[in-house]
Backbone as a ProteinNet text record, in pm:
[ID]
protein_1_A
[PRIMARY]
MANVTLRCADERLNEIVGKKFPDNVTLGKLGGIKWYLSRDILEELFEELEFAIDHKDTKSLQLVSHTDCGLYKELGEDDSDSYEEDLLEAMATVGERFPELKVVGYLYNVETKEIIKYELSDFS
[TERTIARY]
9001.7	9080.1	9216.2	9319.1	9454.3	9522.4	9617	9707.3	9846	9928.2	10061.9	10165.2	10269.8	10384	10504.2	10567.8	10694.9	10800.8	10897.6	10998.3	11134.5	11234.3	11368.2	11370.2	11442.9	11449.7	11545.4	11599.7	11688.8	11616.3	11681.8	11619.8	11584.8	11646.9	11615	11472.7	11409.7	11271.7	11169	11211.9	11118.5	11019.5	11068.8	10980.5	10884.3	10936.5	10851.4	10745.5	10782.9	10686.4	10585.8	10634.1	10544.2	10440	10480	10386.1	10290.6	10343.3	10262.2	10167.8	10211.8	10134.2	10125.7	10070.9	10074.8	9996.7	9897.1	9812.9	9839.6	9938.8	9968	10042.5	10021.2	10106.1	10235.6	10349.1	10476	10564.3	10614.2	10713.2	10842.8	10950.9	11076.5	11193.1	11274.5	11397.6	11505.2	11626.7	11735.8	11750.9	11749.1	11754	11616.6	11510.5	11374	11349.5	11290.4	11257.7	11382.2	11494.7	11618.2	11659.2	11629.6	11659.6	11594.5	11466	11391.8	11437.8	11455.6	11492.2	11633	11729.3	11868.1	11892	11806	11820.5	11721	11639.8	11538.4	11447.8	11402.2	11317.4	11185.3	11128.2	10999.1	10892	10910.7	10813.1	10799.1	10907.7	10900.1	10811.4	10825.6	10739.3	10594.7	10571.2	10435.2	10373.2	10451.1	10400.7	10361.8	10444	10411.6	10283.4	10270.3	10150.2	10026.5	10038.8	9925.3	9876.7	9970.4	9934	9859.9	9912	9848.5	9710.1	9696	9565.5	9466.4	9508.9	9420.7	9383.6	9479	9456.9	9427.8	9454.6	9434	9339.2	9284.6	9196.3	9263.7	9386.3	9467.4	9411	9401.8	9349.3	9452.5	9559.4	9659.3	9799.4	9895.3	10035.8	10112.5	10189.7	10278.6	10422.1	10494.3	10634.7	10716.7	10799.1	10877.1	11025.1	11088.5	11231.4	11297.1	11429.7	11499.2	11634.8	11684.2	11817.5	11922.7	12047.3	12160	12145.4	12100.7	12077.1	12206.5	12238.8	12360	12365.1	12252.5	12252	12278.6	12218.1	12245.1	12392.3	12448.8	12591.6	12677.1	12643.1	12717.7	12714.6	12601.8	12585.1	12633.7	12682	12729	12617	12498.6	12381.1	12321.8	12404.9	12358.1	12337.8	12235.6	12202.9	12051.1	12005	11860.3	11784.1	11842.3	11773.6	11748.1	11846.6	11830.1	11719.6	11715.5	11611.3	11472.8	11457	11327	11289.3	11382.1	11352.9	11312.3	11382.4	11348.4	11211.9	11183.9	11054.4	10941.9	10957.5	10853.9	10840.4	10952.5	10947.9	10873.4	10905.9	10839.3	10689.8	10655.7	10514.1	10439.2	10496.3	10430.4	10416.2	10521	10518.5	10416.8	10415.3	10318.3	10177.1	10160.4	10028.4	9973.8	10063.2	10021.7	9981.4	10057.7	10030.6	9908.3	9887.7	9777.4	9693.8	9614.9	9539.3	9434.8	9401.6	9304.2	9363.7	9496.6	9562.5	9585.3	9565.4	9610	9757.2	9844.8	9989.1	10040.1	10105.2	10160.3	10306.8	10391.9	10533.4	10575	10672.5	10728	10879.2	10944	11089.3	11127	11192.6	11231.5	11377.9	11403.3	11539.9	11588.7	11683.2	11726.8	11801.6	11857.2	11929	11834.1	11740.8	11649.8	11523	11497.7	11375.5	11250.8	11269.7	11158.5	11111.6	10980.3	10926	10843.3	10874.4	10803.9	10709.4	10586.5	10483.1	10464.1	10454.9	10430.8	10307.3	10221.5	10106.6	10115.1	10058.9	10065.4	10012.3	9910.7	9852.1	9948.8	10052.6	10149.7	10234	10248.5	10337.7	10277.3	10145.8	10083	10030.1
9698.2	9577.5	9605.2	9549.3	9570.8	9437.8	9443.8	9332.2	9381.1	9290.3	9327.2	9252.9	9322.9	9262.4	9276.3	9164	9164.9	9135.1	9225	9212.8	9252.3	9211.7	9261.7	9407	9489.9	9632	9660.4	9556.2	9572.6	9650.6	9753.2	9841.6	9770.9	9657.1	9583.2	9527.9	9524.8	9477.1	9589	9713.8	9825.9	9819.3	9801.1	9803	9685.4	9565.6	9446.1	9449.1	9488.2	9493.5	9607	9720.4	9832.6	9799.6	9727.8	9690	9580.5	9481.6	9365.3	9395.1	9478.9	9505.9	9656.6	9734.4	9880.1	9934.4	9862.9	9913.5	9846.4	9760.3	9688.5	9774.3	9742.4	9794.3	9714.7	9782.3	9713.9	9722.4	9606.1	9596	9553.1	9625.8	9591.2	9594.3	9492.7	9485.1	9434.1	9485.6	9429.5	9283.2	9198	9054.4	8990.7	9070.7	9018.4	8910.7	8799.6	8692.3	8630.9	8636.5	8580.2	8656.3	8784.6	8864.8	8801.8	8771.1	8712.4	8570.1	8490.3	8349.9	8332.7	8408.9	8390.4	8437.9	8523.6	8573.9	8509.2	8417.3	8349.2	8450.5	8549.3	8655.7	8666.9	8553.6	8557.5	8624.9	8624.6	8690.6	8838.7	8902.6	9043.1	9057.8	8966	8968.6	8946.7	8853.6	8827.6	8951.7	9026.7	9150.8	9251.4	9264.4	9356.1	9312.5	9183.4	9133.2	9148.1	9123.9	9143.2	9287.9	9381.4	9522.5	9549	9495.7	9516.2	9453	9335	9269.1	9349.9	9395.2	9470	9607.9	9675.7	9815.4	9836.7	9737.9	9753.7	9649.1	9563	9455.8	9373.4	9332.3	9259.6	9119.9	9083	8952.4	8865.4	8925.3	8844.9	8900.1	8810.6	8846	8788.6	8872.9	8830	8841	8729.5	8727.8	8729.4	8831.4	8844.8	8833.2	8734.8	8713.3	8721.7	8726.6	8734.9	8666.8	8630.7	8571.6	8681.9	8642.3	8735.9	8832.5	8781	8862.6	8874.1	8994.8	9019.5	8945.7	8934.3	8865	8715.9	8657.4	8516.8	8495.5	8587.5	8578.2	8586	8679.9	8697.2	8570.5	8501.4	8379.4	8254.6	8269.8	8155.8	8066	8123.5	8045.1	8095.7	8147.9	8206.3	8097.9	8014.6	7910.9	7898.7	7848.5	7845.7	7763.6	7657	7575.9	7655.8	7733.5	7813.3	7916.5	7984	8084	8020.7	7910	7844	7784.3	7716	7655.5	7760.7	7872.8	7977.8	8038.5	8060	8116.6	8022.5	7894.5	7796.8	7783.2	7785.5	7778.3	7898.7	8016.1	8137.2	8134.2	8092.3	8083.6	7988.4	7870.8	7771.1	7822.2	7884.7	7933.8	8045.6	8138.5	8248.6	8194.6	8103.4	8045.2	7970.1	7903.3	7830.8	7928.9	8034.1	8133	8219.4	8247.1	8332.2	8260.1	8162.6	8085.2	8168.6	8284.9	8370.6	8445.4	8447.2	8515.7	8421.7	8472.9	8402.1	8438.7	8339.1	8362.8	8311.3	8400.4	8366.3	8409.8	8327.3	8360.4	8382.8	8469	8496.8	8497.5	8429.2	8430.5	8492.4	8607.7	8682.7	8655.6	8606.4	8582.6	8712.3	8779.3	8910.1	8901.1	8784.3	8769.7	8745.2	8653	8616.8	8701.1	8774.3	8854.9	8767.6	8639.1	8546.4	8553.6	8544.3	8539.3	8411	8334.9	8208.8	8231.4	8188.2	8204.2	8071.9	8080.5	7963.9	7990.5	7890.8	7901.2	7787.8	7809.6	7708.2	7574.1	7576.9	7452.4	7376.3	7443.4	7378.3	7274	7289	7198.1	7145.6	7156.7	7103.6	6964.4
4957.6	4959.9	4896.4	4954.4	4903	4876	4789.1	4765	4802.6	4854.3	4899.7	4816.3	4779.3	4712.1	4802.8	4832.6	4903.9	4800.5	4788.9	4685.3	4737.6	4664.5	4690.1	4643.8	4714.5	4679.1	4563.1	4502.3	4387.3	4277.6	4227.6	4128.2	3998.1	3971	3847.6	3850.2	3966.1	3976.2	3961.8	3962.8	3962.1	3846.5	3726.3	3610	3609.9	3631.6	3626.4	3736.8	3857.5	3967.6	3943.5	3897	3868.4	3763.4	3660.2	3554	3598.7	3669.1	3706.6	3823.9	3916.9	4038.1	4065.6	3974.6	3989.9	4109.5	4155.4	4263.9	4397.9	4403.6	4527.1	4628.6	4754.1	4861.3	4850.7	4847.3	4826.4	4949.5	4990.8	5097.4	5031.4	5056.2	4992.2	5088.4	5080.5	5158.3	5064	5078.8	5000.8	5039.4	4940.8	4966.8	4969.3	4976.1	4972.6	5075.7	5032.2	5125.7	5188.1	5118.2	5173.1	5298.6	5306	5425	5548	5536	5647.8	5677.5	5572.2	5589.9	5646	5595.5	5638.1	5780.7	5830.2	5966.2	6062.6	6009.2	6089.2	6159.5	6081.9	6137.1	6060.7	6023.5	5954.8	6039.6	6170.2	6258.3	6223	6179.6	6137.3	6014.2	5920.2	5801.9	5842.8	5933.5	5979.8	6042.7	6118.8	6179	6072.3	5969	5859.7	5789.6	5766.9	5700.3	5787.5	5917	6007.3	6002.3	5999.7	5989.8	5858.3	5748.8	5618.1	5613.4	5672.9	5674.4	5757.2	5873.8	5963.6	5910	5846.8	5808.4	5660.5	5579.1	5435	5376.8	5462.2	5417	5307	5334.3	5237	5212.4	5085.8	5046.7	4977.2	4924.2	4854.4	4877	4861.4	4876.2	4759.4	4695.2	4589.4	4643	4640.1	4679.7	4551.4	4534.6	4411.8	4445.8	4385.9	4404.2	4267	4266.2	4137.5	4145.6	4030.7	4021.5	4031.1	4043.4	4048.8	4166.1	4279.7	4399.1	4480.9	4520.3	4596.6	4728.6	4798.8	4927.5	4908.2	4805.9	4777.2	4744.4	4668	4634.5	4760	4847.1	4971.4	5057	5053	5132.3	5059.3	4935.2	4857.2	4808	4785.6	4745.5	4614.5	4527.2	4401.6	4295.5	4316	4219	4209.4	4096.4	4071.4	4174.7	4224.8	4326	4453.6	4496.8	4619.8	4604.6	4491.3	4469.1	4474.4	4403.2	4398.6	4534.8	4600.1	4730.6	4833.2	4836.9	4933	4903.4	4777.2	4739.8	4781.2	4752	4788.4	4939.3	5010.3	5156.8	5214.8	5166	5215.9	5183.7	5063	5026.1	5118.5	5142.1	5227.3	5370.5	5422	5560	5576.8	5483.4	5490.4	5470.8	5375.4	5350.3	5470.7	5543.1	5663.9	5773.8	5789	5894.1	5862.9	5733.8	5691.3	5584.8	5624.8	5525.8	5451.1	5504.8	5437.6	5318.9	5306.8	5196.4	5079	4960.5	4841.3	4824.5	4829.5	4821.3	4687.2	4613.1	4482.6	4480.8	4422.9	4413.5	4269.6	4251.2	4119.6	4130.3	4037.6	4029.9	3896	3903.8	3784.4	3753.2	3632.7	3587.2	3522.1	3585.3	3536.2	3403.5	3371.9	3245.6	3128.7	3146.3	3036	3035.1	3141.7	3160.3	3173.4	3198.8	3217.6	3362.2	3380.8	3516.2	3528.9	3632.4	3657.6	3774.8	3756.7	3860.4	3933.6	4065.9	4151	4236.1	4246.2	4336.5	4436.9	4554	4657.3	4609.5	4527	4476.2	4385.6	4334.3	4246.9	4320.2	4450.9	4523.8	4651.9	4667.9	4789.5	4766.3
[MASK]
++++++++++++++++++++++++++++++++++++++++++++++++++++++++++++++++++++++++++++++++++++++++++++++++++++++++++++++++++++++++++++

């Protein structure tokens, strides 16, 4: 059985993700979930997850986002509401598409080093 972490490829997440999810299969893209959302290409993420579910017996997905993200800055959306809204939207969309997965979100504040955990049950 495997767990999957989808994260931004920003190097500032390396330590926190490595410590929190050392045995997870990790998918990383610069911009993380914002990459998929801003390009309206969640189907690509779904394909990656389907592969992980089929070949790794994946049972859970951790979505890790962070503040001070370059892609958010580029899009003019570098504010706490945008980070949280996108994380919750991605969690809900993935959870709806893959109800067999436990989906958990994490928002890491790079300045304070605080990490906030979100579960689907928190906002359903």
